[in-house]
CSV table of C-alpha atoms in Angstrom, one decimal:
chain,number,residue,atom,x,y,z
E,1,UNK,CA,17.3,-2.7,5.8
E,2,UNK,CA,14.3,-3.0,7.9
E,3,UNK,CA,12.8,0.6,8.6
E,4,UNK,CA,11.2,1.3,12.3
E,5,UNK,CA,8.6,4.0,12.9
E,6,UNK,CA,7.9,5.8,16.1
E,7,UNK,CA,8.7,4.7,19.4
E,8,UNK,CA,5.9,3.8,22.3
E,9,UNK,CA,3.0,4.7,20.2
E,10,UNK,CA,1.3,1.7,18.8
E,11,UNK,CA,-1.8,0.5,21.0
E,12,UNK,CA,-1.1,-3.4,20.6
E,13,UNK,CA,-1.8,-4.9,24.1
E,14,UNK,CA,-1.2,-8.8,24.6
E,15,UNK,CA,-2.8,-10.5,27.5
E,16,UNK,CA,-0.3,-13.8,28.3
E,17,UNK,CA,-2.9,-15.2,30.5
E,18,UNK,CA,-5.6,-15.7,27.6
E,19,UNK,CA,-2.9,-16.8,25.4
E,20,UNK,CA,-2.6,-20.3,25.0
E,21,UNK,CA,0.5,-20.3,22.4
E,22,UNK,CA,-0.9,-21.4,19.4
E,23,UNK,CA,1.6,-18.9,17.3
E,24,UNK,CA,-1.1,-17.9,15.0
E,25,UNK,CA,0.2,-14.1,15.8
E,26,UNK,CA,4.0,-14.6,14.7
E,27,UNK,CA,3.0,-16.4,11.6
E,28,UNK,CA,0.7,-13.4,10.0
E,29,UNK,CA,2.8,-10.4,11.7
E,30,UNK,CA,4.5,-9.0,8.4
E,31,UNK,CA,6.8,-7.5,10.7
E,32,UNK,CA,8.0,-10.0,13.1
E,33,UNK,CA,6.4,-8.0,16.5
E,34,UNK,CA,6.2,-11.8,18.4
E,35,UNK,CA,8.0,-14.5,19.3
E,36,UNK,CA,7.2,-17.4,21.1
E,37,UNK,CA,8.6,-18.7,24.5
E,38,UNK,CA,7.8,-21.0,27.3
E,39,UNK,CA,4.5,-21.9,25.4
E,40,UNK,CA,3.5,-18.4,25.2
E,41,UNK,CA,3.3,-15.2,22.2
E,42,UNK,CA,5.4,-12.1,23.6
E,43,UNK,CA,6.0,-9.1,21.9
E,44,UNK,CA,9.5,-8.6,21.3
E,45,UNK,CA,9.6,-5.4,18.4
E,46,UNK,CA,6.8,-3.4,19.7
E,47,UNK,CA,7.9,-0.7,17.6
E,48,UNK,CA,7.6,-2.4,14.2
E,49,UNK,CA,4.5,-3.0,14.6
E,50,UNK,CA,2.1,-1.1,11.8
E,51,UNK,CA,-1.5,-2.1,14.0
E,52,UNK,CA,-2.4,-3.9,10.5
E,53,UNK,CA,-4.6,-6.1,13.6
E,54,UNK,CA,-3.9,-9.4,11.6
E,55,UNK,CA,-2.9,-10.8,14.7
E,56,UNK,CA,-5.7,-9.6,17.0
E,57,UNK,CA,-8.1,-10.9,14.0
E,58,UNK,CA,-6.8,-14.6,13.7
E,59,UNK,CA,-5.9,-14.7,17.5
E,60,UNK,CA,-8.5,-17.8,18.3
E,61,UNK,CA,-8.8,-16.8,22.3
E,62,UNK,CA,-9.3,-12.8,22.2
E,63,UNK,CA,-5.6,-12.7,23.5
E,64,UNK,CA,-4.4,-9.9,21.4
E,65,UNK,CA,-6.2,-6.5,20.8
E,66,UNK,CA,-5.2,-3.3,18.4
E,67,UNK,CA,-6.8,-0.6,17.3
E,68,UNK,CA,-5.9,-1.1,13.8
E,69,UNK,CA,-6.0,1.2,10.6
E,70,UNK,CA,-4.1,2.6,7.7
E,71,UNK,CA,-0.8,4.7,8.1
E,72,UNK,CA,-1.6,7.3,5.6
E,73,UNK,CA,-1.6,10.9,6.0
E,74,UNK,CA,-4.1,11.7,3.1
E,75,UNK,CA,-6.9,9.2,4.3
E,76,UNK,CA,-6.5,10.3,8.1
E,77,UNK,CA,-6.3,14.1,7.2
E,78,UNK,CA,-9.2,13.9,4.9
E,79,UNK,CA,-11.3,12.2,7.8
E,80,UNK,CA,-10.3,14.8,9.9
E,81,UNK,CA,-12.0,17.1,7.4
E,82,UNK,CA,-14.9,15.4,7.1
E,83,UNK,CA,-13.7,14.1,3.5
E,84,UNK,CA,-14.2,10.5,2.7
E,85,UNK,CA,-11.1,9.5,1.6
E,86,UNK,CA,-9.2,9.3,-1.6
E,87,UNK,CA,-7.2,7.7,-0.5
E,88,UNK,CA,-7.5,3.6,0.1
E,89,UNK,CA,-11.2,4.4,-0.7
E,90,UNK,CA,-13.2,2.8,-3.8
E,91,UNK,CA,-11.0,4.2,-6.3
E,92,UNK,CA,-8.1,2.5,-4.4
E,93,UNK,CA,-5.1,5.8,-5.0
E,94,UNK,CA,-1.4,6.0,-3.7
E,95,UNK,CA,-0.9,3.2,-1.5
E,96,UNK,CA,-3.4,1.0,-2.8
E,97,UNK,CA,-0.8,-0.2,-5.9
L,1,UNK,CA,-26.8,-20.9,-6.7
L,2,UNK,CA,-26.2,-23.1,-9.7
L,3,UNK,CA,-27.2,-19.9,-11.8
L,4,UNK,CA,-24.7,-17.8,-9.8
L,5,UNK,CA,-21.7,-19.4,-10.1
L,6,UNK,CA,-22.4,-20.4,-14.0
L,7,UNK,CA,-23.0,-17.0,-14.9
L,8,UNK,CA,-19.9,-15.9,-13.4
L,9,UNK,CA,-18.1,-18.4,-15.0
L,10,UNK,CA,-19.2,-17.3,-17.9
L,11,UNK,CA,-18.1,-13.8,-17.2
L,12,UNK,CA,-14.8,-15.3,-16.5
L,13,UNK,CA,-14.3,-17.1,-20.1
L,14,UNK,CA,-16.3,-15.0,-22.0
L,15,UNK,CA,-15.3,-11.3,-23.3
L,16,UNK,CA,-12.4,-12.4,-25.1
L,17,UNK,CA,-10.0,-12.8,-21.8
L,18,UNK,CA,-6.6,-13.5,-23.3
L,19,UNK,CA,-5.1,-15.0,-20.1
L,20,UNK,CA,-7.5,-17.8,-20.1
L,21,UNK,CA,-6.1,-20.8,-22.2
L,22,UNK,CA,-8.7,-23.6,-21.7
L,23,UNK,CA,-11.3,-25.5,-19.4
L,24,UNK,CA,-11.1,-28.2,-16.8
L,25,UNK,CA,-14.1,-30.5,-16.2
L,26,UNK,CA,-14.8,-30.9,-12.6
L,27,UNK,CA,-17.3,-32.2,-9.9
L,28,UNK,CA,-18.5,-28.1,-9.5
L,29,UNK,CA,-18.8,-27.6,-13.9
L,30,UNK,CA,-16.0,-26.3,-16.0
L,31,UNK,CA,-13.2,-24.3,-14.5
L,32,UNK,CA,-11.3,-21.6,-16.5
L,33,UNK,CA,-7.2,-22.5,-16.6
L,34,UNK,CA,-5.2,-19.9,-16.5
L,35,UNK,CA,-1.7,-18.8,-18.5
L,36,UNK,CA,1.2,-18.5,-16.2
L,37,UNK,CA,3.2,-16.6,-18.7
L,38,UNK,CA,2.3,-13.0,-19.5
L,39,UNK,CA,2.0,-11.0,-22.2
L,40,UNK,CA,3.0,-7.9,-23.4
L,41,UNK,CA,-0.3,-6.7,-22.9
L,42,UNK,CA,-0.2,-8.0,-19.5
L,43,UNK,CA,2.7,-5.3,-18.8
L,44,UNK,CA,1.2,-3.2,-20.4
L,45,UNK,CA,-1.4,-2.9,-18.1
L,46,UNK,CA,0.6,-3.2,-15.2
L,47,UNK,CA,2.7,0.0,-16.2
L,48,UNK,CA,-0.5,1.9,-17.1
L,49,UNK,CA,-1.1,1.2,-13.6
L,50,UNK,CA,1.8,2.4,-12.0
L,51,UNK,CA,1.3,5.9,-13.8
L,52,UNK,CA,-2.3,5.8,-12.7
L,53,UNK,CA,-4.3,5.1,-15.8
L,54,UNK,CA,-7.5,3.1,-15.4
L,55,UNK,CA,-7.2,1.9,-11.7
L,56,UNK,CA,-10.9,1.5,-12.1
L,57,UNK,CA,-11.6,-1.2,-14.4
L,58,UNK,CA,-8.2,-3.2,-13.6
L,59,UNK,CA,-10.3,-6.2,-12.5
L,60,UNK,CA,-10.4,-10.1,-12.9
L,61,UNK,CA,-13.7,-12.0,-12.5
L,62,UNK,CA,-14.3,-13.1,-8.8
L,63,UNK,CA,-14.5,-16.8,-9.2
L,64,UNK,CA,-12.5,-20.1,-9.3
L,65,UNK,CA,-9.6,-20.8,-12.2
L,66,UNK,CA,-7.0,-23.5,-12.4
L,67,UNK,CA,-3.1,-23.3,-13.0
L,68,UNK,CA,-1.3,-26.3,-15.2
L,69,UNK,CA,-3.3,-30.1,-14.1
L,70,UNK,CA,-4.7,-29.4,-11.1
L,71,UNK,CA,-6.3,-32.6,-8.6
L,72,UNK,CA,-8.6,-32.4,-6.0
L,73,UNK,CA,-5.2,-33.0,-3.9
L,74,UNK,CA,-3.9,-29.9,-5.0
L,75,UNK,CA,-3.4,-26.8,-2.9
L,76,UNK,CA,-6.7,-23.6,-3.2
L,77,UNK,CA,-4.8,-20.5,-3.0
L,78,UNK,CA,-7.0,-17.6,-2.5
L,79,UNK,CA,-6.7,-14.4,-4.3
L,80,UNK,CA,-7.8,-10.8,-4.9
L,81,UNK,CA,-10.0,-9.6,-8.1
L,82,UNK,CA,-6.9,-7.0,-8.6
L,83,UNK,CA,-5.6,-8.1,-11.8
L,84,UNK,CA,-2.4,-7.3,-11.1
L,85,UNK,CA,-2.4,-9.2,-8.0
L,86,UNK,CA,-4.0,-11.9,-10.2
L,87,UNK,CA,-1.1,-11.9,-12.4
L,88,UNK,CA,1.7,-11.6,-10.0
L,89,UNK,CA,0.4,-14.9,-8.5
L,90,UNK,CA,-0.3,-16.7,-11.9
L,91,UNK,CA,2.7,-15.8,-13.2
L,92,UNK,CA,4.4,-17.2,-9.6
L,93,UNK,CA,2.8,-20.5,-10.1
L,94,UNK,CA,4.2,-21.3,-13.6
L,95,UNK,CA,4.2,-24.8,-13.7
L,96,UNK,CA,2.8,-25.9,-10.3
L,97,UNK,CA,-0.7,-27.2,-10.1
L,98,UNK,CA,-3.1,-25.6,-8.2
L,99,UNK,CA,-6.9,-24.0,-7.8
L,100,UNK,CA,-6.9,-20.2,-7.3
L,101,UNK,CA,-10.0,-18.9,-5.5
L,102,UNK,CA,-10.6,-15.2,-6.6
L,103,UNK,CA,-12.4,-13.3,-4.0
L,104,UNK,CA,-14.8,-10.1,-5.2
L,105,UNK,CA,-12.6,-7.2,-3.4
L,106,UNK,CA,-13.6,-4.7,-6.2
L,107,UNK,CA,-10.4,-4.6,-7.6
L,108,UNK,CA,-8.2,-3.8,-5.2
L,109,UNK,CA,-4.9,-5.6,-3.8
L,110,UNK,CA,-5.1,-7.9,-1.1
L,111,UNK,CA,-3.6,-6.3,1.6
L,112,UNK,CA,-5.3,-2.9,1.1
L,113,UNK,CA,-8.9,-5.0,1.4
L,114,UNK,CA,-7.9,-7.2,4.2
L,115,UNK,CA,-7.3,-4.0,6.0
L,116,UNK,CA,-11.2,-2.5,4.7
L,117,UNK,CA,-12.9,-5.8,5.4
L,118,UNK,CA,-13.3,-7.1,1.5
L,119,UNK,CA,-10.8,-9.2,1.2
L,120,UNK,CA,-13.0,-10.8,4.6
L,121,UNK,CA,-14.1,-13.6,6.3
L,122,UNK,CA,-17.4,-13.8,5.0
L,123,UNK,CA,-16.2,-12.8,1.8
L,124,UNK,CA,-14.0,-15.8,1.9
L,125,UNK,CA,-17.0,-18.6,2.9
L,126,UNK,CA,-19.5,-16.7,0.4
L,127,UNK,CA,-16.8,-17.5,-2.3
L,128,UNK,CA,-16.0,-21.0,-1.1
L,129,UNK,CA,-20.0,-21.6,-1.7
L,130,UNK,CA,-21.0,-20.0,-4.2
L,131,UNK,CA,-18.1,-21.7,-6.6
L,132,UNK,CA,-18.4,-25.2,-4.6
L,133,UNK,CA,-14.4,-25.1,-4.9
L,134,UNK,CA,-14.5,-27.8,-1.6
L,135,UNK,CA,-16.1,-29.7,-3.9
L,136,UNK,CA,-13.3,-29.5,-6.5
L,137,UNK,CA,-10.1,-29.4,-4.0
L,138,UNK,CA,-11.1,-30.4,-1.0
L,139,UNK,CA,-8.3,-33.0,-0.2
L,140,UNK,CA,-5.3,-30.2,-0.3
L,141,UNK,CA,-5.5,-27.2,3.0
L,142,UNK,CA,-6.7,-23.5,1.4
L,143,UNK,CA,-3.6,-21.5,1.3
L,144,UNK,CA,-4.5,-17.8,2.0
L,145,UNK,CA,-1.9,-14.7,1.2
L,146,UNK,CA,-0.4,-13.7,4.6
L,147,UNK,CA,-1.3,-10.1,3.9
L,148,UNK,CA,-5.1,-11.1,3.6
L,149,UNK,CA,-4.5,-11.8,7.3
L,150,UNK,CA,-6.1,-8.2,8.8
L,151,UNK,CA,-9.1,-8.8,7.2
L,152,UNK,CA,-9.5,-12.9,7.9
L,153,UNK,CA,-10.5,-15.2,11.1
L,154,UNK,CA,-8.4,-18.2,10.0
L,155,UNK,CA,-9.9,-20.1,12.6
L,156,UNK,CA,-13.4,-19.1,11.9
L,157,UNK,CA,-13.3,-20.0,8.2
L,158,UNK,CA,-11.6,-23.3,9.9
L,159,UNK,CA,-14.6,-23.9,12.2
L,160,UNK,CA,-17.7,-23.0,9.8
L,161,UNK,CA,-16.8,-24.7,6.5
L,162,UNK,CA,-14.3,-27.3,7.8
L,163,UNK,CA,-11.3,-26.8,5.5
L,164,UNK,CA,-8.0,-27.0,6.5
L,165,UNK,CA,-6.6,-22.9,6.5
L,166,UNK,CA,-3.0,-22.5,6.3
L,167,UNK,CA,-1.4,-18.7,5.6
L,168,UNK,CA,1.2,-18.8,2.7
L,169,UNK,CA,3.9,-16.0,2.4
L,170,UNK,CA,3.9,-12.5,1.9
L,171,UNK,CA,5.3,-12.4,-1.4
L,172,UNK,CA,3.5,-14.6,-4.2
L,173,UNK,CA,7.2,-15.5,-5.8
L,174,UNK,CA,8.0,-17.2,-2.6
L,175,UNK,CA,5.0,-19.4,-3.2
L,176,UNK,CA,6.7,-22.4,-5.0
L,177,UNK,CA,9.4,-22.7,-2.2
L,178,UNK,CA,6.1,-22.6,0.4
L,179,UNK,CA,4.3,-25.4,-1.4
L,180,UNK,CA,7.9,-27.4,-1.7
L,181,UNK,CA,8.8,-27.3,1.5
L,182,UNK,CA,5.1,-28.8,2.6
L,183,UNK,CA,3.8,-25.4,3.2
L,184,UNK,CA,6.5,-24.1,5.6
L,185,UNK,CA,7.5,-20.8,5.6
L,186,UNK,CA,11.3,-19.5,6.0
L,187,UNK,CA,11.2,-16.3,8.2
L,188,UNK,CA,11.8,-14.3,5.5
L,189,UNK,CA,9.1,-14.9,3.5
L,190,UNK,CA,6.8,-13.5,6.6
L,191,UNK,CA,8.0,-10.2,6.3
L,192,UNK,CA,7.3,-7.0,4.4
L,193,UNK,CA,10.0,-5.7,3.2
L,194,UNK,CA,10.4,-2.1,1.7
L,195,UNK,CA,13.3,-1.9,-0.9
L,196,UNK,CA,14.4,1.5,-3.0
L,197,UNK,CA,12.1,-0.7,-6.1
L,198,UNK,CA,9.5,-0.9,-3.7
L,199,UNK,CA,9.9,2.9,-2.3
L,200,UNK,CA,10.3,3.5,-6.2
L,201,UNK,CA,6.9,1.9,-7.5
L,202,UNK,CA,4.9,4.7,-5.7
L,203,UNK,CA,6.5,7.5,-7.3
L,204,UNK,CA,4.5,7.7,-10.8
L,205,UNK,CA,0.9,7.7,-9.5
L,206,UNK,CA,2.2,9.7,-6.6
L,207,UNK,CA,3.4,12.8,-9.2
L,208,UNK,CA,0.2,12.0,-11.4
L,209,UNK,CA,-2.1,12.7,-8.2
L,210,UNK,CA,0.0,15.4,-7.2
L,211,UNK,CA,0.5,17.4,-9.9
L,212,UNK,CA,-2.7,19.4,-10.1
L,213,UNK,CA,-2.1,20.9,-6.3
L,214,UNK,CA,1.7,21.4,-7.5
L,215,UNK,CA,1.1,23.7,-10.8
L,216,UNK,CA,-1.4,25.6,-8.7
L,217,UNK,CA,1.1,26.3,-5.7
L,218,UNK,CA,3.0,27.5,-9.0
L,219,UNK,CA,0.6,30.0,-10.4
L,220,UNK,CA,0.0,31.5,-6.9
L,221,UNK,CA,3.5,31.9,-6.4
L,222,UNK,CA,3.4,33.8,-10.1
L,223,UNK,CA,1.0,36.0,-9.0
L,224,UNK,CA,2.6,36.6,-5.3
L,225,UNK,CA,5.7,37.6,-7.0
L,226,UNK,CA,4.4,40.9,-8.7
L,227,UNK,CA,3.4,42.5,-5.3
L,228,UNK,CA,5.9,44.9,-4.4
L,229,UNK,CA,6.7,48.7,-3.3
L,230,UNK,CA,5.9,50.3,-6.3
L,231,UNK,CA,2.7,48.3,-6.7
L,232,UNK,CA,1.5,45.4,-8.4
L,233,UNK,CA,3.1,44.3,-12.0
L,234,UNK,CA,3.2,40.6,-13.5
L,235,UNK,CA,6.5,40.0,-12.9
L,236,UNK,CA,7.3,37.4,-15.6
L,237,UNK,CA,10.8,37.5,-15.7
L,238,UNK,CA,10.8,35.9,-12.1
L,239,UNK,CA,8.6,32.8,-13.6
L,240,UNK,CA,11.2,31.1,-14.6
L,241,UNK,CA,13.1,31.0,-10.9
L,242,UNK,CA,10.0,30.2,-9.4
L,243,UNK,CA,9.1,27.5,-11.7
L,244,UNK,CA,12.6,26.2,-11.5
L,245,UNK,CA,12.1,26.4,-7.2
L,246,UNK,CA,9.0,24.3,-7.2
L,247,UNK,CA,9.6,21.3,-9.7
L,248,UNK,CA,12.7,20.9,-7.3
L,249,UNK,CA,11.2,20.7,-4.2
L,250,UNK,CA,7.8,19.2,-5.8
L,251,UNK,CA,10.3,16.1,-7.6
L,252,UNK,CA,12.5,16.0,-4.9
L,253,UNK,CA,9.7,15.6,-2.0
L,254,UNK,CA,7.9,13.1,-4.1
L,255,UNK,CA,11.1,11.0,-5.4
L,256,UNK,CA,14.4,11.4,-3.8
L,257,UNK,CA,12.4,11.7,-0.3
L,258,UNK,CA,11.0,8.0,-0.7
L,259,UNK,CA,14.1,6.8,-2.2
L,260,UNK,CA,16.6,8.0,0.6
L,261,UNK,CA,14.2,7.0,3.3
L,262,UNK,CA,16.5,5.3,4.9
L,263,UNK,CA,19.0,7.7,5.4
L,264,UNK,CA,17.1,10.7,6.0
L,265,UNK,CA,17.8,11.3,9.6
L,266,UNK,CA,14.9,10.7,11.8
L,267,UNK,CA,11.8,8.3,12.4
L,268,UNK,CA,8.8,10.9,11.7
L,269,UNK,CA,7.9,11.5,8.0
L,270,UNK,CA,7.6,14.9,8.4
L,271,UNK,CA,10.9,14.9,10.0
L,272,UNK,CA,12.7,13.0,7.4
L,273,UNK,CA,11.0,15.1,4.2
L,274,UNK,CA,12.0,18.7,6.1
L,275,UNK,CA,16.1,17.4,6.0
L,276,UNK,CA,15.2,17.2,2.3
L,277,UNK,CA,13.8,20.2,2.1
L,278,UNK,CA,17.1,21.9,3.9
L,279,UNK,CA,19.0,20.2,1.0
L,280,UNK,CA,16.8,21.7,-1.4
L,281,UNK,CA,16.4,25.0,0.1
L,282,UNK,CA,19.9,25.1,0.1
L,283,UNK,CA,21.2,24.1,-3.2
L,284,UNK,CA,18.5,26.5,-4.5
L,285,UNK,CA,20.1,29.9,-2.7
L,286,UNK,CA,23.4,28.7,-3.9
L,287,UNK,CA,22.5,28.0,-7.1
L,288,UNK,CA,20.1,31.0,-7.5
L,289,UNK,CA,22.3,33.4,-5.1
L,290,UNK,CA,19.5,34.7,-3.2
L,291,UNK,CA,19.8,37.3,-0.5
L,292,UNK,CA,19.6,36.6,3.3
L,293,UNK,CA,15.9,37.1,3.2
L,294,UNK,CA,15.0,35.5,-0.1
L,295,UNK,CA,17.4,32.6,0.5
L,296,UNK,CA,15.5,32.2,4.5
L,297,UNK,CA,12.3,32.3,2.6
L,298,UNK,CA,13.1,30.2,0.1
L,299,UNK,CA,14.5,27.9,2.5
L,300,UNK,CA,11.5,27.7,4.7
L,301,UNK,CA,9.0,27.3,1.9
L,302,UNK,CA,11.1,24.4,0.5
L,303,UNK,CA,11.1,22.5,4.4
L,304,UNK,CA,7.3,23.4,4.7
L,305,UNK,CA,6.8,21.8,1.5
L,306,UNK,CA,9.0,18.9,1.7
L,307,UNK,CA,8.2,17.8,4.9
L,308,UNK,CA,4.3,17.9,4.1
L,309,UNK,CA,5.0,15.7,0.8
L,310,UNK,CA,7.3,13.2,3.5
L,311,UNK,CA,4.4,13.0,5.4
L,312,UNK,CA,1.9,12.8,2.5
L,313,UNK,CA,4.5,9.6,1.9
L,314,UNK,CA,3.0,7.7,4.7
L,315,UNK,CA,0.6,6.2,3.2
L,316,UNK,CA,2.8,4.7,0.8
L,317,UNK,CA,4.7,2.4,3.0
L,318,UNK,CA,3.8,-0.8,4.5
L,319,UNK,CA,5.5,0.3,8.3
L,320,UNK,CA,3.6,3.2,9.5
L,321,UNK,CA,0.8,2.9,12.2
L,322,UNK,CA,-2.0,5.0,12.3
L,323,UNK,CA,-1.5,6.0,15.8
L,324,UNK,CA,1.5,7.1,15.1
L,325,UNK,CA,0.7,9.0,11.8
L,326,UNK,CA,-1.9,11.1,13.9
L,327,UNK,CA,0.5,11.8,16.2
L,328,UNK,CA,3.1,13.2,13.8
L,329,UNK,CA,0.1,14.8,12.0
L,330,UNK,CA,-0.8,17.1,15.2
L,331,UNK,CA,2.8,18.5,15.7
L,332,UNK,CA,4.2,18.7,12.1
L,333,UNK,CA,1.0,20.2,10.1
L,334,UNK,CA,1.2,23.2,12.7
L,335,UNK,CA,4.5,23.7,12.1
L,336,UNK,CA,4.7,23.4,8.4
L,337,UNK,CA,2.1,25.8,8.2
L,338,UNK,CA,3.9,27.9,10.3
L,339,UNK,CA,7.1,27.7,8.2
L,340,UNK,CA,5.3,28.0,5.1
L,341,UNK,CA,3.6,31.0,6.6
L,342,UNK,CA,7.0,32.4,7.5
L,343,UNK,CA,8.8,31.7,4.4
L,344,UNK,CA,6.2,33.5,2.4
L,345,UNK,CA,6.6,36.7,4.6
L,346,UNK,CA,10.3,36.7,3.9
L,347,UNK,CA,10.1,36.1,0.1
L,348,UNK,CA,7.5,38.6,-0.2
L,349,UNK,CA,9.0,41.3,1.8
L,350,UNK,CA,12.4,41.1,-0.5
L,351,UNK,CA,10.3,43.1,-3.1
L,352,UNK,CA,9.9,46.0,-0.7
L,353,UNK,CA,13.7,46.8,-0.5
C-alpha cells in the first residue's frame, strides 16, 4: 500500500526549460514523483514526494531544486529549541535503524 | 597514501573480524574477502540493535573488501561503514562476485548519511583514492545504493574520476536481479516501500528511547492524584489505574499507532495518533467506568498523548517531508497541549466532588 503525506506542501520546483531529459530524477526518486514525456522529467505525484533532494543533487543541469531535510518531529522540534538533535545526529537514534 | 590505505587494511583484517574469510592479491595490495553467510553472532548484533544496545560501536572498517572471485570486470558496489548495512548487502551478494567500496559514514545507514552529507560526494572520490579500487575494478561501472542518492552528484563523481556511476536499487536483496539483468532496474525495486515489518522494526528502540519520559509522566500523575478537597494524601490505591492508563496509551501510541498507519484515518501524524488515542481513551472509561468528567479527562489526556507519540512517529518513516512535518508541528503541538492541559483539569477536578 503506498502511504501519501500532506497535500501542496512540499517545495520541489522543476524548471522544464533547463531540463534536458536525461531521467536521472526518476531513477533516484524512492517515491516515483517523475516521469518522463516528450523528452522531458514532469512531476506527476507531487505529493509523494519526501524533499529527500536526491533528484535536485544528481540533476546534471540545475533543473530541479528542493529544500530538502529529514521528516522527523524530534530532530525538527529539538532545533526549534535550540537542541542539537538526538535524533539523526552522531549517535544516529529512531529513524536512523 | 600507501601508509593510509595499508593501515586501514590492516584495521580491516586485524582484531579478530569473524566475517572476513581470506585475502585477494590485487594491483592496489591485498583485499579482505568477505563471508556472505551470517552468523549467529551476526544476528545477534543485529537484534541488539533493534532494541538499541550499542548503536555506537556497530561499525565496519571504511575500506575496500571482495565477495566470492571477484575480476577487475566485476561490478564496485559502494557501501556504508553501518555494519548492519554491511551485512545486509554481503549477505545479498552470496555467491555473485563483486568489490564493495565501504565509505567512512561513522556508522550510520546509508540513507540517513546521504541525507547529512557523509555518505557524500567527496566522501565517495576520497574513498575511491585512497583504496586505489579503480585500480582493482576499473573495467565494471561503480554501482551506488539508490538511497545514497541525497547525498551524491552522480555526474560529478562521473566527471572528476572518470568511472562509469550507475545507481542500483533501493533494496540490497534486489541486487542480484539488478546485476542479472545488466544493471536494469524493475520499477519496483526504485521504491521505498513501508510494510507493517518495516513500521514494526522501529518499535523496540522507539519504547527503549521513550521509556524514561513515559515512567516520569507516570510518577507525576501519582503525585497529581493525591490533590483533592480534603487536602493532599498519597493516594496509592489509584496507582494501579493510573499505571494501567499510561502503559496503554504509552504501548499503544508507540506500537499499534505505527502498525495501523494505514488505516488510521487521516494524512497528518498527529491526526492519525489522536483517532488512537479516542480508541484508547475509550476502552479505558469502559473498562475502568469512569464518570463524565474522569472519563472526558481521561479521554483527552490519552488524544494529547497519542497524537504527540503519532507525530513523534514521523521520523520513523521513509514518506514524510520536512515541510510538511513543521507544518503539522505548528497546529497540532498547540492543540495537544491544549488537550493535555484540559484533560488534566477534568481529572483533577473529579477529586473535589
Amino acid at each position: 500500500m503506498k502511504m501519501i503525506y500532506l497535500r501542496n506542501v512540499v517545495t520541489l520546483r522543476l524548471d522544464a526549460d533547463k531540463c534536458i531529459g536525461c531521467g536521472l530524477c526518476r531513477e533516484v526518486c524512492p517515491h516515483g514523483v517523475f516521469a518522463l514525456s516528450e523528452g522531458r522529467s514532469r512531476i506527476t505525484d507531487r505529493d509523494a514526494c519526501m524533499e529527500c533532494g536526491a533528484c535536485a543533487r544528481n540533476c546534471p543541469v540545475d533543473a530541479l531544486w528542493v529544500q530538502n531535510g529529514v521528516g522527523c518531529a524530534v530532530g525538527i522540534l529539538n532545533s526549534a529549541l535550540g537542541r542539537k538533535s538526538g535524533c539523526c545526529g552522531e549517535k544516529q537514534a529512531c529513524c536512523c535503524g | 597514501m600507501r601508509d593510509r590505505k595499508d593501515s586501514e587494511q590492516t584495521v580491516a583484517t586485524a582484531g579478530g573480524r569473524r566475517w572476513v574469510v581470506g585475502e585477494i592479491e590485487t594491483a592496489a595490495g591485498r583485499v579482505p574477502r568477505v563471508a556472505t553467510c551470517l552468523t549467529w553472532r551476526d544476528r545477534m548484533g543485529a537484534m541488539a540493535m533493534r532494541w538499541g544496545i550499542g548503536r555506537d560501536r556497530y561499525k565496519v572498517a571504511p575500506g575496500l573488501y571482495a565477495v566470492g572471485n571477484p575480476t577487475g570486470e566485476s561490478p564496485l558496489l559502494a557501501s556504508a561503514n553501518y555494519k548492519l548495512s554491511f551485512d545486509v548487502l554481503r549477505e545479498a551478494m552470496d555467491g555473485l562476485d563483486a568489490w564493495l567500496l565501504v565509505l567512512d559514514t561513522k556508522g550510520i545507514n546509508v540513507w540517513c548519511a546521504a541525507g547529512k552529507g557523509t555518505f557524500g560526494t567527496e566522501e565517495l572520490i576520497q574513498r575511491l583514492v585512497v583504496t586505489e579500487a579503480s585500480r582493482v575494478a576499473g573495467g565494471a561501472p561503480l554501482v551506488l545504493p539508490q538511497l545514497g542518492a541525497p547525498g551524491i552528484a552522480a555526474h560529478e563523481v562521473r566527471r572528476r574520476t572518470g568511472l562509469r556511476v550507475v545507481y542500483g536499487p533501493v533494496r540490497a536483496s534486489d541486487l542480484p536481479a539488478y546485476l542479472r539483468h545488466g544493471m536494469r532496474a524493475a520499477p519496483a525495486m526504485r521504491q521505498v516501500q513501508f510494510t507493517l515489518r518495516d513500521r514494526l522494526a522501529v518499535v523496540p528502540v522507539e519504547v527503549v528511547q521513550r521509556l524514561i519520559p513515559c515512567l516520569l509522566v507516570m510518577l507525576s500523575l501519582f503525585l497529581a492524584a493525591g490533590l483533592g478537597r480534603h487536602g493532599y494524601h498519597l493516594a496509592m490505591a489509584q496507582w494501579p489505574g493510573i499505571a494501567l492508563a499510561v502503559w496503554v496509551n504509552f504501548l499503544a501510541g508507540i506500537a499499534l499507532t505505527p502498525a495501523l498507519l494505514p488505516w488510521l484515518p487521516g494524512r497528518s501524524f498527529a491526526l492519525k495518533g489522536a483517532g488512537m488515542g479516542v480508541m484508547t481513551g475509550a476502552a479505558l472509561w469502559l473498562f475502568r467506568r469512569y464518570g463524565l468528567a474522569e472519563g472526558l479527562g481521561v479521554g483527552l489526556l490519552s488524544m494529547a498523548s497519542c497524537s504527540f507519540l503519532g507525530l513523534m512517529f514521523t521520523g520513523c518513516t521513509p514518506y514524510t517531508s520536512a515541510s510538511g512535518v513543521r507544518r503539522e508541528i505548528r497546529w497540532a503541538i498547540p492543540l495537544q497541549i491544549a488537550a493535555a492541559a484540559v484533560g488534566l483539569v477534568l481529572w483533577v477536578l473529579t477529586r473535589w466532588r
